[in-house]
Amino acid sequence: MEWALLLDPFATVSLPVAEWANDGMRWLTSNYRGAFQAIKAPVKWALDLVEDGLRGTPQTVLLVIATLFAWQIVNRATALLTFCGLIVIGIIGAWDAAMTSLAVLVTAVAISTAAGIPLGILCSRVDAVWMAVRPVLDFMQTIPSFTYLVPVILLFGIGNVPGVIVTAFFATPPLVRLTNLGLREVRTDLV
């Protein structure tokens, strides 16, 4: 019997971490359902607004805007690649799915910008806030993005809203860091 314990020491000892996590999520969703729905509603409204705008715009107009944007920001080769890529997306019938993905991205960028820039400004002004926020940002950037997805789906349900929230969570830490760094590196008489 003692030899069996030496070969498999974890046979008699285990922590029920999965049960604790499940119980915690059950408690969180049952007690704070209203709070999560209150967060979900404006995100869904913004997402629907952007998605309706993209889907309501004629495909030709979006094709021309995207091509001109790529040409002005990068170069002609990128503009040609953008044009050809969007043509292929339209031909294979994935235009609506692409507009949904673009709406998720645009909404997440808006949310992360609205949260990240003010927090970065605050971090650059108050060292105590930066010292408190920095470990959280370190943790958020070391966790893979799909790790955020499971609890967010459990809290907000299935759909595009969890995708927006996870993308915003993933995009916010670099924005906070770079805003903080940029403001700290600029001379105070210029700010």
PDB file of C-alpha atoms in Angstrom:
ATOM      1  CA  MET A   1       0.000   0.000   0.000  1.00  0.00           C
ATOM      2  CA  GLU A   2       2.803   2.430   0.853  1.00  0.00           C
ATOM      3  CA  TRP A   3       4.524   1.633  -2.452  1.00  0.00           C
ATOM      4  CA  ALA A   4       1.328   2.498  -4.289  1.00  0.00           C
ATOM      5  CA  LEU A   5       1.300   5.921  -2.609  1.00  0.00           C
ATOM      6  CA  LEU A   6       4.890   6.507  -3.671  1.00  0.00           C
ATOM      7  CA  LEU A   7       4.071   5.684  -7.284  1.00  0.00           C
ATOM      8  CA  ASP A   8       0.858   7.732  -7.344  1.00  0.00           C
ATOM      9  CA  PRO A   9       1.010  10.334  -4.549  1.00  0.00           C
ATOM     10  CA  PHE A  10      -1.930  12.338  -5.895  1.00  0.00           C
ATOM     11  CA  ALA A  11      -4.404   9.442  -5.779  1.00  0.00           C
ATOM     12  CA  THR A  12      -5.593  10.384  -2.302  1.00  0.00           C
ATOM     13  CA  VAL A  13      -5.107  14.168  -2.371  1.00  0.00           C
ATOM     14  CA  SER A  14      -6.770  16.542  -4.801  1.00  0.00           C
ATOM     15  CA  LEU A  15      -8.236  20.014  -4.740  1.00  0.00           C
ATOM     16  CA  PRO A  16     -11.695  20.431  -6.299  1.00  0.00           C
ATOM     17  CA  VAL A  17     -10.684  23.557  -8.246  1.00  0.00           C
ATOM     18  CA  ALA A  18     -13.105  22.851 -11.107  1.00  0.00           C
ATOM     19  CA  GLU A  19     -16.008  22.581  -8.662  1.00  0.00           C
ATOM     20  CA  TRP A  20     -14.985  25.826  -6.980  1.00  0.00           C
ATOM     21  CA  ALA A  21     -14.779  27.606 -10.341  1.00  0.00           C
ATOM     22  CA  ASN A  22     -18.173  26.253 -11.418  1.00  0.00           C
ATOM     23  CA  ASP A  23     -19.760  27.241  -8.111  1.00  0.00           C
ATOM     24  CA  GLY A  24     -18.220  30.708  -8.371  1.00  0.00           C
ATOM     25  CA  MET A  25     -19.502  31.239 -11.907  1.00  0.00           C
ATOM     26  CA  ARG A  26     -22.948  29.943 -10.928  1.00  0.00           C
ATOM     27  CA  TRP A  27     -23.062  32.347  -7.982  1.00  0.00           C
ATOM     28  CA  LEU A  28     -21.827  35.257 -10.099  1.00  0.00           C
ATOM     29  CA  THR A  29     -24.344  34.715 -12.888  1.00  0.00           C
ATOM     30  CA  SER A  30     -27.281  34.171 -10.540  1.00  0.00           C
ATOM     31  CA  ASN A  31     -26.557  37.162  -8.279  1.00  0.00           C
ATOM     32  CA  TYR A  32     -25.301  39.696 -10.815  1.00  0.00           C
ATOM     33  CA  ARG A  33     -27.285  38.811 -13.939  1.00  0.00           C
ATOM     34  CA  GLY A  34     -28.848  42.282 -14.061  1.00  0.00           C
ATOM     35  CA  ALA A  35     -25.467  44.013 -13.916  1.00  0.00           C
ATOM     36  CA  PHE A  36     -24.130  41.937 -16.793  1.00  0.00           C
ATOM     37  CA  GLN A  37     -27.252  42.605 -18.848  1.00  0.00           C
ATOM     38  CA  ALA A  38     -26.854  46.335 -18.106  1.00  0.00           C
ATOM     39  CA  ILE A  39     -23.322  46.158 -19.530  1.00  0.00           C
ATOM     40  CA  LYS A  40     -24.433  44.035 -22.486  1.00  0.00           C
ATOM     41  CA  ALA A  41     -27.260  46.351 -23.616  1.00  0.00           C
ATOM     42  CA  PRO A  42     -25.186  49.417 -24.628  1.00  0.00           C
ATOM     43  CA  VAL A  43     -22.491  47.238 -26.203  1.00  0.00           C
ATOM     44  CA  LYS A  44     -25.155  45.455 -28.267  1.00  0.00           C
ATOM     45  CA  TRP A  45     -26.714  48.799 -29.214  1.00  0.00           C
ATOM     46  CA  ALA A  46     -23.347  50.175 -30.422  1.00  0.00           C
ATOM     47  CA  LEU A  47     -22.552  46.944 -32.259  1.00  0.00           C
ATOM     48  CA  ASP A  48     -25.949  46.923 -33.990  1.00  0.00           C
ATOM     49  CA  LEU A  49     -25.522  50.582 -34.955  1.00  0.00           C
ATOM     50  CA  VAL A  50     -22.120  49.973 -36.569  1.00  0.00           C
ATOM     51  CA  GLU A  51     -23.245  46.731 -38.207  1.00  0.00           C
ATOM     52  CA  ASP A  52     -26.413  48.310 -39.626  1.00  0.00           C
ATOM     53  CA  GLY A  53     -24.332  51.201 -40.950  1.00  0.00           C
ATOM     54  CA  LEU A  54     -21.879  48.870 -42.664  1.00  0.00           C
ATOM     55  CA  ARG A  55     -24.565  46.603 -44.085  1.00  0.00           C
ATOM     56  CA  GLY A  56     -26.671  49.577 -45.172  1.00  0.00           C
ATOM     57  CA  THR A  57     -23.826  51.127 -47.141  1.00  0.00           C
ATOM     58  CA  PRO A  58     -23.652  49.881 -50.740  1.00  0.00           C
ATOM     59  CA  GLN A  59     -20.871  47.384 -51.309  1.00  0.00           C
ATOM     60  CA  THR A  60     -19.382  49.480 -54.097  1.00  0.00           C
ATOM     61  CA  VAL A  61     -19.069  52.497 -51.795  1.00  0.00           C
ATOM     62  CA  LEU A  62     -17.310  50.441 -49.102  1.00  0.00           C
ATOM     63  CA  LEU A  63     -15.052  48.903 -51.743  1.00  0.00           C
ATOM     64  CA  VAL A  64     -14.011  52.337 -53.036  1.00  0.00           C
ATOM     65  CA  ILE A  65     -13.558  53.799 -49.524  1.00  0.00           C
ATOM     66  CA  ALA A  66     -11.425  50.867 -48.345  1.00  0.00           C
ATOM     67  CA  THR A  67      -9.293  50.952 -51.497  1.00  0.00           C
ATOM     68  CA  LEU A  68      -8.723  54.722 -51.307  1.00  0.00           C
ATOM     69  CA  PHE A  69      -7.970  54.476 -47.588  1.00  0.00           C
ATOM     70  CA  ALA A  70      -5.368  51.756 -48.190  1.00  0.00           C
ATOM     71  CA  TRP A  71      -3.839  53.779 -51.019  1.00  0.00           C
ATOM     72  CA  GLN A  72      -3.585  56.977 -48.951  1.00  0.00           C
ATOM     73  CA  ILE A  73      -2.338  55.322 -45.759  1.00  0.00           C
ATOM     74  CA  VAL A  74       0.031  52.712 -47.226  1.00  0.00           C
ATOM     75  CA  ASN A  75       0.661  52.499 -50.986  1.00  0.00           C
ATOM     76  CA  ARG A  76      -0.820  51.461 -54.326  1.00  0.00           C
ATOM     77  CA  ALA A  77       0.119  47.797 -53.942  1.00  0.00           C
ATOM     78  CA  THR A  78      -1.786  47.588 -50.663  1.00  0.00           C
ATOM     79  CA  ALA A  79      -4.735  49.362 -52.269  1.00  0.00           C
ATOM     80  CA  LEU A  80      -4.747  46.814 -55.090  1.00  0.00           C
ATOM     81  CA  LEU A  81      -4.523  43.958 -52.595  1.00  0.00           C
ATOM     82  CA  THR A  82      -7.386  45.475 -50.573  1.00  0.00           C
ATOM     83  CA  PHE A  83      -9.509  45.850 -53.694  1.00  0.00           C
ATOM     84  CA  CYS A  84      -8.847  42.274 -54.834  1.00  0.00           C
ATOM     85  CA  GLY A  85      -9.419  40.865 -51.350  1.00  0.00           C
ATOM     86  CA  LEU A  86     -12.778  42.611 -50.997  1.00  0.00           C
ATOM     87  CA  ILE A  87     -13.801  41.460 -54.478  1.00  0.00           C
ATOM     88  CA  VAL A  88     -13.027  37.859 -53.478  1.00  0.00           C
ATOM     89  CA  ILE A  89     -14.992  38.289 -50.227  1.00  0.00           C
ATOM     90  CA  GLY A  90     -17.975  39.511 -52.246  1.00  0.00           C
ATOM     91  CA  ILE A  91     -17.704  36.775 -54.876  1.00  0.00           C
ATOM     92  CA  ILE A  92     -17.613  33.933 -52.348  1.00  0.00           C
ATOM     93  CA  GLY A  93     -20.659  35.354 -50.564  1.00  0.00           C
ATOM     94  CA  ALA A  94     -18.940  36.295 -47.316  1.00  0.00           C
ATOM     95  CA  TRP A  95     -19.669  40.032 -47.464  1.00  0.00           C
ATOM     96  CA  ASP A  96     -22.241  40.025 -44.629  1.00  0.00           C
ATOM     97  CA  ALA A  97     -19.973  37.942 -42.399  1.00  0.00           C
ATOM     98  CA  ALA A  98     -17.081  40.305 -43.154  1.00  0.00           C
ATOM     99  CA  MET A  99     -19.214  43.310 -42.230  1.00  0.00           C
ATOM    100  CA  THR A 100     -20.192  41.608 -38.963  1.00  0.00           C
ATOM    101  CA  SER A 101     -16.519  40.981 -38.178  1.00  0.00           C
ATOM    102  CA  LEU A 102     -15.639  44.556 -39.070  1.00  0.00           C
ATOM    103  CA  ALA A 103     -18.472  45.842 -36.859  1.00  0.00           C
ATOM    104  CA  VAL A 104     -17.170  43.763 -33.926  1.00  0.00           C
ATOM    105  CA  LEU A 105     -13.685  45.155 -34.497  1.00  0.00           C
ATOM    106  CA  VAL A 106     -14.793  48.792 -34.834  1.00  0.00           C
ATOM    107  CA  THR A 107     -16.976  48.576 -31.720  1.00  0.00           C
ATOM    108  CA  ALA A 108     -14.208  46.926 -29.689  1.00  0.00           C
ATOM    109  CA  VAL A 109     -11.683  49.559 -30.789  1.00  0.00           C
ATOM    110  CA  ALA A 110     -14.096  52.324 -29.776  1.00  0.00           C
ATOM    111  CA  ILE A 111     -14.633  50.757 -26.340  1.00  0.00           C
ATOM    112  CA  SER A 112     -10.944  50.082 -25.721  1.00  0.00           C
ATOM    113  CA  THR A 113     -10.061  53.623 -26.829  1.00  0.00           C
ATOM    114  CA  ALA A 114     -12.731  55.130 -24.582  1.00  0.00           C
ATOM    115  CA  ALA A 115     -11.397  53.134 -21.622  1.00  0.00           C
ATOM    116  CA  GLY A 116      -7.670  52.974 -22.398  1.00  0.00           C
ATOM    117  CA  ILE A 117      -6.782  56.576 -23.172  1.00  0.00           C
ATOM    118  CA  PRO A 118      -8.352  58.129 -20.036  1.00  0.00           C
ATOM    119  CA  LEU A 119      -6.850  55.384 -17.871  1.00  0.00           C
ATOM    120  CA  GLY A 120      -3.451  55.927 -19.520  1.00  0.00           C
ATOM    121  CA  ILE A 121      -3.714  59.668 -18.869  1.00  0.00           C
ATOM    122  CA  LEU A 122      -4.601  59.006 -15.231  1.00  0.00           C
ATOM    123  CA  CYS A 123      -1.681  56.572 -14.902  1.00  0.00           C
ATOM    124  CA  SER A 124       0.718  59.159 -16.312  1.00  0.00           C
ATOM    125  CA  ARG A 125      -0.470  61.782 -13.827  1.00  0.00           C
ATOM    126  CA  VAL A 126      -0.716  59.677 -10.642  1.00  0.00           C
ATOM    127  CA  ASP A 127       2.129  57.264  -9.899  1.00  0.00           C
ATOM    128  CA  ALA A 128       0.075  55.370  -7.297  1.00  0.00           C
ATOM    129  CA  VAL A 129      -2.549  54.554  -9.922  1.00  0.00           C
ATOM    130  CA  TRP A 130       0.175  53.383 -12.321  1.00  0.00           C
ATOM    131  CA  MET A 131       1.692  51.158  -9.625  1.00  0.00           C
ATOM    132  CA  ALA A 132      -1.741  49.601  -8.999  1.00  0.00           C
ATOM    133  CA  VAL A 133      -2.723  49.252 -12.666  1.00  0.00           C
ATOM    134  CA  ARG A 134       0.597  47.952 -14.007  1.00  0.00           C
ATOM    135  CA  PRO A 135       0.375  44.415 -12.495  1.00  0.00           C
ATOM    136  CA  VAL A 136      -3.183  44.106 -13.805  1.00  0.00           C
ATOM    137  CA  LEU A 137      -1.995  45.089 -17.292  1.00  0.00           C
ATOM    138  CA  ASP A 138       0.910  42.631 -17.017  1.00  0.00           C
ATOM    139  CA  PHE A 139      -1.538  39.865 -16.105  1.00  0.00           C
ATOM    140  CA  MET A 140      -3.967  40.811 -18.881  1.00  0.00           C
ATOM    141  CA  GLN A 141      -1.212  40.751 -21.504  1.00  0.00           C
ATOM    142  CA  THR A 142       0.182  37.371 -20.475  1.00  0.00           C
ATOM    143  CA  ILE A 143      -3.198  35.626 -20.637  1.00  0.00           C
ATOM    144  CA  PRO A 144      -4.115  34.316 -24.119  1.00  0.00           C
ATOM    145  CA  SER A 145      -7.116  36.083 -25.629  1.00  0.00           C
ATOM    146  CA  PHE A 146      -9.239  32.929 -25.800  1.00  0.00           C
ATOM    147  CA  THR A 147      -8.897  32.537 -22.031  1.00  0.00           C
ATOM    148  CA  TYR A 148     -11.067  35.634 -21.617  1.00  0.00           C
ATOM    149  CA  LEU A 149     -13.719  34.163 -23.873  1.00  0.00           C
ATOM    150  CA  VAL A 150     -15.028  31.371 -21.613  1.00  0.00           C
ATOM    151  CA  PRO A 151     -15.988  33.501 -18.581  1.00  0.00           C
ATOM    152  CA  VAL A 152     -17.282  36.299 -20.802  1.00  0.00           C
ATOM    153  CA  ILE A 153     -19.563  33.867 -22.654  1.00  0.00           C
ATOM    154  CA  LEU A 154     -20.793  32.482 -19.338  1.00  0.00           C
ATOM    155  CA  LEU A 155     -21.516  35.990 -18.052  1.00  0.00           C
ATOM    156  CA  PHE A 156     -22.907  37.626 -21.197  1.00  0.00           C
ATOM    157  CA  GLY A 157     -24.235  34.706 -23.248  1.00  0.00           C
ATOM    158  CA  ILE A 158     -23.444  33.573 -26.765  1.00  0.00           C
ATOM    159  CA  GLY A 159     -23.277  36.055 -29.627  1.00  0.00           C
ATOM    160  CA  ASN A 160     -21.182  38.900 -30.973  1.00  0.00           C
ATOM    161  CA  VAL A 161     -21.275  40.960 -27.767  1.00  0.00           C
ATOM    162  CA  PRO A 162     -18.856  38.625 -25.935  1.00  0.00           C
ATOM    163  CA  GLY A 163     -16.530  38.921 -28.935  1.00  0.00           C
ATOM    164  CA  VAL A 164     -16.611  42.706 -28.648  1.00  0.00           C
ATOM    165  CA  ILE A 165     -15.940  42.573 -24.905  1.00  0.00           C
ATOM    166  CA  VAL A 166     -13.067  40.081 -25.210  1.00  0.00           C
ATOM    167  CA  THR A 167     -11.480  42.051 -28.054  1.00  0.00           C
ATOM    168  CA  ALA A 168     -11.774  45.267 -26.035  1.00  0.00           C
ATOM    169  CA  PHE A 169     -10.201  43.566 -22.989  1.00  0.00           C
ATOM    170  CA  PHE A 170      -7.355  42.320 -25.141  1.00  0.00           C
ATOM    171  CA  ALA A 171      -6.779  45.686 -26.871  1.00  0.00           C
ATOM    172  CA  THR A 172      -6.961  47.955 -23.823  1.00  0.00           C
ATOM    173  CA  PRO A 173      -3.670  47.131 -21.984  1.00  0.00           C
ATOM    174  CA  PRO A 174      -1.337  48.226 -24.816  1.00  0.00           C
ATOM    175  CA  LEU A 175      -3.358  51.412 -25.218  1.00  0.00           C
ATOM    176  CA  VAL A 176      -3.074  52.227 -21.501  1.00  0.00           C
ATOM    177  CA  ARG A 177       0.665  51.477 -21.513  1.00  0.00           C
ATOM    178  CA  LEU A 178       1.431  53.501 -24.635  1.00  0.00           C
ATOM    179  CA  THR A 179      -0.673  56.484 -23.529  1.00  0.00           C
ATOM    180  CA  ASN A 180       1.056  56.453 -20.147  1.00  0.00           C
ATOM    181  CA  LEU A 181       4.505  56.107 -21.728  1.00  0.00           C
ATOM    182  CA  GLY A 182       3.851  58.784 -24.327  1.00  0.00           C
ATOM    183  CA  LEU A 183       2.699  61.333 -21.770  1.00  0.00           C
ATOM    184  CA  ARG A 184       5.557  60.556 -19.385  1.00  0.00           C
ATOM    185  CA  GLU A 185       8.143  60.957 -22.157  1.00  0.00           C
ATOM    186  CA  VAL A 186       6.813  64.310 -23.407  1.00  0.00           C
ATOM    187  CA  ARG A 187       8.164  67.417 -21.688  1.00  0.00           C
ATOM    188  CA  THR A 188       5.645  68.873 -19.235  1.00  0.00           C
ATOM    189  CA  ASP A 189       5.706  72.304 -20.881  1.00  0.00           C
ATOM    190  CA  LEU A 190       4.407  70.708 -24.103  1.00  0.00           C
ATOM    191  CA  VAL A 191       1.491  68.879 -22.502  1.00  0.00           C
TER     192      VAL A 191
END
